[in-house]
mmCIF file of C-alpha atoms in Angstrom:
data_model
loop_
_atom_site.group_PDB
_atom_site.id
_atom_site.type_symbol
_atom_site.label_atom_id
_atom_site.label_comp_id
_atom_site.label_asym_id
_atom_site.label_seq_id
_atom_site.Cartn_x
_atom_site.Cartn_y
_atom_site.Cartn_z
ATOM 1 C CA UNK A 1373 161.022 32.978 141.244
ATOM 2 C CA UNK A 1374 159.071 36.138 140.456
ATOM 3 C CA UNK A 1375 162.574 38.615 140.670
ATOM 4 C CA UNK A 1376 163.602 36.111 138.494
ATOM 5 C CA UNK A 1377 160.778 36.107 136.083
ATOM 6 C CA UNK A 1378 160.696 40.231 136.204
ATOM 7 C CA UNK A 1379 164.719 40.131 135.833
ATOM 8 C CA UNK A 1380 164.177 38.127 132.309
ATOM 9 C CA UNK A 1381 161.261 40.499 131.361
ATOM 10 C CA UNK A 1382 163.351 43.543 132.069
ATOM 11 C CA UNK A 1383 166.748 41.887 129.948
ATOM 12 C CA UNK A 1384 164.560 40.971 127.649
ATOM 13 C CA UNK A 1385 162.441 44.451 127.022
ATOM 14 C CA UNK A 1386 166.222 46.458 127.524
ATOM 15 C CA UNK A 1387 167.491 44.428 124.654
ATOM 16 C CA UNK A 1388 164.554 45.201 122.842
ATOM 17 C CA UNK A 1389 165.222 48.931 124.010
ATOM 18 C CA UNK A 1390 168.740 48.920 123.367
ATOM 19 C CA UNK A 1391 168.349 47.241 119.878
ATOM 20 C CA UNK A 1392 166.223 50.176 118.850
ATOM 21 C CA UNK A 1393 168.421 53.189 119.461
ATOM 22 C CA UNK A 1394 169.625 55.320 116.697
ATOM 23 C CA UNK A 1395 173.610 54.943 117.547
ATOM 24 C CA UNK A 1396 176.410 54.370 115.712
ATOM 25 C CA UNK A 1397 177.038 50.789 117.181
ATOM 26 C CA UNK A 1398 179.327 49.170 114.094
ATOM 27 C CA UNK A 1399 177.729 45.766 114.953
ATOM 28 C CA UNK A 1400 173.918 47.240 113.470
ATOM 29 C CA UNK A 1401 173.370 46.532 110.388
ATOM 30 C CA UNK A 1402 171.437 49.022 107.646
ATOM 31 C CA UNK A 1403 168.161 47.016 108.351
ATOM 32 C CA UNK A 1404 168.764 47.203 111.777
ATOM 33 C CA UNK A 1405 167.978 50.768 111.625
ATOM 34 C CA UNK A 1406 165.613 50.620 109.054
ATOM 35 C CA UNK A 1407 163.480 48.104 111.208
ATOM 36 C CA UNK A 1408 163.530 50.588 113.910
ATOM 37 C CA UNK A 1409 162.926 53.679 111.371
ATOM 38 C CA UNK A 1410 159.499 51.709 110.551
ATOM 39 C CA UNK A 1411 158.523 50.825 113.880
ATOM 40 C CA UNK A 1412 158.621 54.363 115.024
ATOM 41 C CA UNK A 1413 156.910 55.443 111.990
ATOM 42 C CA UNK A 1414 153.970 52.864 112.946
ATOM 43 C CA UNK A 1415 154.001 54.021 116.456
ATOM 44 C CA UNK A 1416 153.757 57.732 115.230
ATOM 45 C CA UNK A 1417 151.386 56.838 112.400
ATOM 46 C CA UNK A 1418 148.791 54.868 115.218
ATOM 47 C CA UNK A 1419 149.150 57.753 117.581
ATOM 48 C CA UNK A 1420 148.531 60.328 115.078
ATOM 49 C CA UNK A 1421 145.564 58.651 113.116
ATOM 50 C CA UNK A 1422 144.069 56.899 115.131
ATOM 51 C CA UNK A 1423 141.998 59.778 117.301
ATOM 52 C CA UNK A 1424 140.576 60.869 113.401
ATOM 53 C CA UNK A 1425 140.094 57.359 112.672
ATOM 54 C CA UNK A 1426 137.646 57.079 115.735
ATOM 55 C CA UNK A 1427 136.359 60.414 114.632
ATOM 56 C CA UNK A 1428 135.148 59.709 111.294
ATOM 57 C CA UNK A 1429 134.217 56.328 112.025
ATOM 58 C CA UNK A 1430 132.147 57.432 114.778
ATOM 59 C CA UNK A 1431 130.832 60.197 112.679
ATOM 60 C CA UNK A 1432 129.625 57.960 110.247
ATOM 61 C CA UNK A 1433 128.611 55.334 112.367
ATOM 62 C CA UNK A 1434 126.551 57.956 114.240
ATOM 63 C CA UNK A 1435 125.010 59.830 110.938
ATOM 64 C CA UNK A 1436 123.620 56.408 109.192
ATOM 65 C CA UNK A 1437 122.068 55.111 112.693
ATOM 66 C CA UNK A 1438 120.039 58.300 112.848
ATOM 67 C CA UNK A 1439 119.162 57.522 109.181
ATOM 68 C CA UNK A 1440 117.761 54.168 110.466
ATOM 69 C CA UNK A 1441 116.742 55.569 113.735
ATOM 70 C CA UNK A 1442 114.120 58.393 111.586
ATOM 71 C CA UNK A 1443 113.459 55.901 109.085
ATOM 72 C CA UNK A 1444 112.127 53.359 111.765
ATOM 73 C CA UNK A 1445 110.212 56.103 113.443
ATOM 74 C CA UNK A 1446 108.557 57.302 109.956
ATOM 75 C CA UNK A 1447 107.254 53.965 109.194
ATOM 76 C CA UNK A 1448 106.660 52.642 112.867
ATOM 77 C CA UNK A 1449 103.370 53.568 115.073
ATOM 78 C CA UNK A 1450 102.693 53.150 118.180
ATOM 79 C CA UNK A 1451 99.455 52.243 119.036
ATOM 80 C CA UNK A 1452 97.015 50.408 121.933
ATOM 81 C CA UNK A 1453 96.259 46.976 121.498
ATOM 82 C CA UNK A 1454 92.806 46.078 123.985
ATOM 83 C CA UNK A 1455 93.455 42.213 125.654
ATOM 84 C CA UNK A 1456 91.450 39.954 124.431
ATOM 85 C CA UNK A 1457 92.082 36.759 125.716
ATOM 86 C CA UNK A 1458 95.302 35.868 127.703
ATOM 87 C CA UNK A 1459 96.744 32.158 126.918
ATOM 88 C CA UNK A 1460 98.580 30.182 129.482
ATOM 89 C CA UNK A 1461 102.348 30.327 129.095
ATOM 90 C CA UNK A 1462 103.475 27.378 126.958
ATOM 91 C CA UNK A 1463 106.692 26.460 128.739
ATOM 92 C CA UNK A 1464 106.587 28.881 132.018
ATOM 93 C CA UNK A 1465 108.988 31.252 130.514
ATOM 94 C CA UNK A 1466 108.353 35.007 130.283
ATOM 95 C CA UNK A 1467 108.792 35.355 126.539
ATOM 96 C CA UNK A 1468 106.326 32.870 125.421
ATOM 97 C CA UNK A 1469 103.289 34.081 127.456
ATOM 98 C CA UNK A 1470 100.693 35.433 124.640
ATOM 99 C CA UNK A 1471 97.458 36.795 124.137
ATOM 100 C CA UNK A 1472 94.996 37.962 121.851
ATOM 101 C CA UNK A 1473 94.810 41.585 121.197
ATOM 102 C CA UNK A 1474 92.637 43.978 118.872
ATOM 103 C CA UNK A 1475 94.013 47.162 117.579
ATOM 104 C CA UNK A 1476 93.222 49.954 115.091
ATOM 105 C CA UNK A 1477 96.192 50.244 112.609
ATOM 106 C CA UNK A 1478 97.332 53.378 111.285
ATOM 107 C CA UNK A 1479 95.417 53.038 108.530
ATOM 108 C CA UNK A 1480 92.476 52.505 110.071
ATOM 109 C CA UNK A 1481 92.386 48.585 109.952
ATOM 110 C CA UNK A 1482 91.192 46.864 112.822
ATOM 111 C CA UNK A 1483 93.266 43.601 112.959
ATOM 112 C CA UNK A 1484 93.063 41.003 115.425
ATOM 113 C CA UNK A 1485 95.905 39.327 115.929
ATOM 114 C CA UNK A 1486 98.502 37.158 118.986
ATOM 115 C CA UNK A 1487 100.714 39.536 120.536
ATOM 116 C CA UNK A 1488 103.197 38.848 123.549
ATOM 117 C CA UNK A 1489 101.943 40.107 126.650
ATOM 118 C CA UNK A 1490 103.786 40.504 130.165
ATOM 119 C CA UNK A 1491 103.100 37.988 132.967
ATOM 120 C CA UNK A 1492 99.519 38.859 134.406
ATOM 121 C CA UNK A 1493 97.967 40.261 131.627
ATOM 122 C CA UNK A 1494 94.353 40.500 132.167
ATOM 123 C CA UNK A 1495 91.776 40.245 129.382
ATOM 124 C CA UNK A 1496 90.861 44.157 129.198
ATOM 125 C CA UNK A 1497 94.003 45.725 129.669
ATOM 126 C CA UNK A 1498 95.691 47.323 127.348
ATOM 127 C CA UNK A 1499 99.251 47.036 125.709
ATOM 128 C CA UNK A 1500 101.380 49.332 123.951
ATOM 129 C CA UNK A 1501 102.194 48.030 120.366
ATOM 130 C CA UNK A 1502 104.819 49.024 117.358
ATOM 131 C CA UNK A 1503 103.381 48.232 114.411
ATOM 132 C CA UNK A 1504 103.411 49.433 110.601
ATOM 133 C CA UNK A 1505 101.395 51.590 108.863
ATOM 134 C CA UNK A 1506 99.368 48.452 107.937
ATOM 135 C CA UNK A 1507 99.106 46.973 111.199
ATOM 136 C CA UNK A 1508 101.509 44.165 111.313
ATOM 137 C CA UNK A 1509 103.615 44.170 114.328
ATOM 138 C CA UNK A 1510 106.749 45.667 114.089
ATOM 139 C CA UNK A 1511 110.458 46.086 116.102
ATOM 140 C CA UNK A 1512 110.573 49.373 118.354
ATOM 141 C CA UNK A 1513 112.815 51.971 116.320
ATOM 142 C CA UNK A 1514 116.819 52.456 117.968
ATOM 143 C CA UNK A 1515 116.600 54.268 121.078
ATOM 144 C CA UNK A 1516 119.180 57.350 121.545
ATOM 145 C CA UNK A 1517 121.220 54.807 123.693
ATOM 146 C CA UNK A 1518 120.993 52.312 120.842
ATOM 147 C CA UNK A 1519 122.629 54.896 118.452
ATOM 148 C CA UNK A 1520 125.321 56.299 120.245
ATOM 149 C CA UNK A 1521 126.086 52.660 121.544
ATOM 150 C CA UNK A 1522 126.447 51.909 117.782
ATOM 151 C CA UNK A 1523 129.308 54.740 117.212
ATOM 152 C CA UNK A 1524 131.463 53.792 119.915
ATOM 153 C CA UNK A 1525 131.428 50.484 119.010
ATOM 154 C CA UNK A 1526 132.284 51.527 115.460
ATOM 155 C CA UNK A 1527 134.801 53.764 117.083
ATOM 156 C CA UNK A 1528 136.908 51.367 118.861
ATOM 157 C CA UNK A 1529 136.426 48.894 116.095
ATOM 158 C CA UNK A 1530 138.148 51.385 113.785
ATOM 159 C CA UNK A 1531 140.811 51.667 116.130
ATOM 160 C CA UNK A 1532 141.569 48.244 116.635
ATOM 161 C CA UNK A 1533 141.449 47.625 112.765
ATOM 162 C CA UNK A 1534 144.201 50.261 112.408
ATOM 163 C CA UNK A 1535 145.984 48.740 114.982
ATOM 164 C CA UNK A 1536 145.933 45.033 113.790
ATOM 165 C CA UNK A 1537 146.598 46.661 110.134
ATOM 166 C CA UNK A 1538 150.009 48.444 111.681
ATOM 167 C CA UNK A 1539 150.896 45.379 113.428
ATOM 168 C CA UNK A 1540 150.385 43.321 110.235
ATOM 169 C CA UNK A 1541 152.849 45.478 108.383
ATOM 170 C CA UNK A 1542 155.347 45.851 111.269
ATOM 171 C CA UNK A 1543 155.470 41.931 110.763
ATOM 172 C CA UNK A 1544 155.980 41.631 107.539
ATOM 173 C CA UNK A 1545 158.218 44.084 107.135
ATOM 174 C CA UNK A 1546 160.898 42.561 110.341
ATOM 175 C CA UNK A 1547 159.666 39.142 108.145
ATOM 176 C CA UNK A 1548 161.464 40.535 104.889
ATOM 177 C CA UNK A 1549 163.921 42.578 106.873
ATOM 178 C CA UNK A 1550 165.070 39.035 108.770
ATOM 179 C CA UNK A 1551 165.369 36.854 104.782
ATOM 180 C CA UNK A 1552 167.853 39.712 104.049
ATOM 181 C CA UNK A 1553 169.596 39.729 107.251
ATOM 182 C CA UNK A 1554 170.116 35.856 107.285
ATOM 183 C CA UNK A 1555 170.955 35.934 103.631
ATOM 184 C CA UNK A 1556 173.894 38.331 104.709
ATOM 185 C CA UNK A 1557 175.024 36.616 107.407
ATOM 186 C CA UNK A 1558 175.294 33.410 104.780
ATOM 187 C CA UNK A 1559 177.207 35.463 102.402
ATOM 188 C CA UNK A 1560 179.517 36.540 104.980
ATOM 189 C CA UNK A 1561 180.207 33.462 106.433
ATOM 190 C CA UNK A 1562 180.968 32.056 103.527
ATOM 191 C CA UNK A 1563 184.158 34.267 103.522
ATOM 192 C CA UNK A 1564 185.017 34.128 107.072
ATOM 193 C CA UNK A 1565 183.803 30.784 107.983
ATOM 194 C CA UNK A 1566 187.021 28.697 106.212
ATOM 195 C CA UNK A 1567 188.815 31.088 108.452
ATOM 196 C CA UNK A 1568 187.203 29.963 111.791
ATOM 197 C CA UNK A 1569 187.005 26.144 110.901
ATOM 198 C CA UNK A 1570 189.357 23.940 110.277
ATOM 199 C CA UNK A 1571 188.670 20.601 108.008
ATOM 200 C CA UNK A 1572 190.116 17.694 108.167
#
């Protein structure tokens, strides 16, 4: 069953092959070869693009997430927070487990405030903290890892966009290509048909 499977893929794909060549078969049609002109452009065209695609994508994608990246780090501080009083964890799960921390703001504003804490937190310890300029807790800014990890995935996501874009217009164009070839086989078998068919 699986030679037999492989055999179909193989007659299959060799049609496919052999449907494609540039001969001078008299049975190919002009769209025939236009349909294969087009697919090898859009095989050349993704081959040829796509590695600047990626580039400038990735370029782009790299340049505005160290934008964010500084921007975060201008306006984010990092600063000690002293334990107050540790609460007991509201559902047993990591993230809720809180406390109540003081800390000196960048400004100079001491603010008291709930802050999450790791599991066994004392009262006393201290806990590092991002926060604004006014005190008010804030996310960490991208890490290196974060940034790069952004451009590849803008990378490949440019490359699969070109792809799917290619494919698109492969389709359509086999899609027109087809309406013309069946409307020429209907012409032409409208003058060689009464030949082949006899009426009573």
């Amino acid at each position: 069953m699986g030679a037999r499977r492989r055999d179909i893929r193989a007659t299959r794909l060799g049609r496919f092959v052999r449907g494609r060549r540039p001969d001078r078969n008299l049975l190919r049609r002009g769209s025939d070869r236009v349909e294969t002109a087009v697919l090898a452009l859009l095989v050349i065209v993704f081959l040829a693009a796509a590695p600047f695609v990626a580039l400038a994508s990735g370029s782009w994608a790299l340049a505005t997430a160290r934008q964010a990246q500084l921007a975060q780090r201008a306006s984010s501080f990092l600063v000690p927070a002293l334990v107050l009083k540790p609460e007991a964890p509201s559902g047993g799960w990591y993230g809720d487990l809180g406390a109540q921390a003081r800390w000196t703001a960048h400004d100079g504003t001491v603010i008291i405030g709930n802050i999450p804490v790791p599991l066994g937190a004392a009262a006393g310890s201290t806990q590092w903290l991002w926060t604004t300029a006014d005190g008010q807790l804030a996310n960490p800014p991208l890490e290196d890892s974060q940034v790069t990890g952004q451009a590849h995935v803008a990378e490949g996501f440019s490359v699969f966009t070109l792809a799917v874009l290619l494919t698109v217009t492969g389709l359509v164009t086999r899609w027109t290509l087809n309406k013309r070839r069946m409307a020429a086989w209907d012409t032409e078998w409208r003058s060689t048909g009464p030949r082949w068919t006899t009426r009573a």
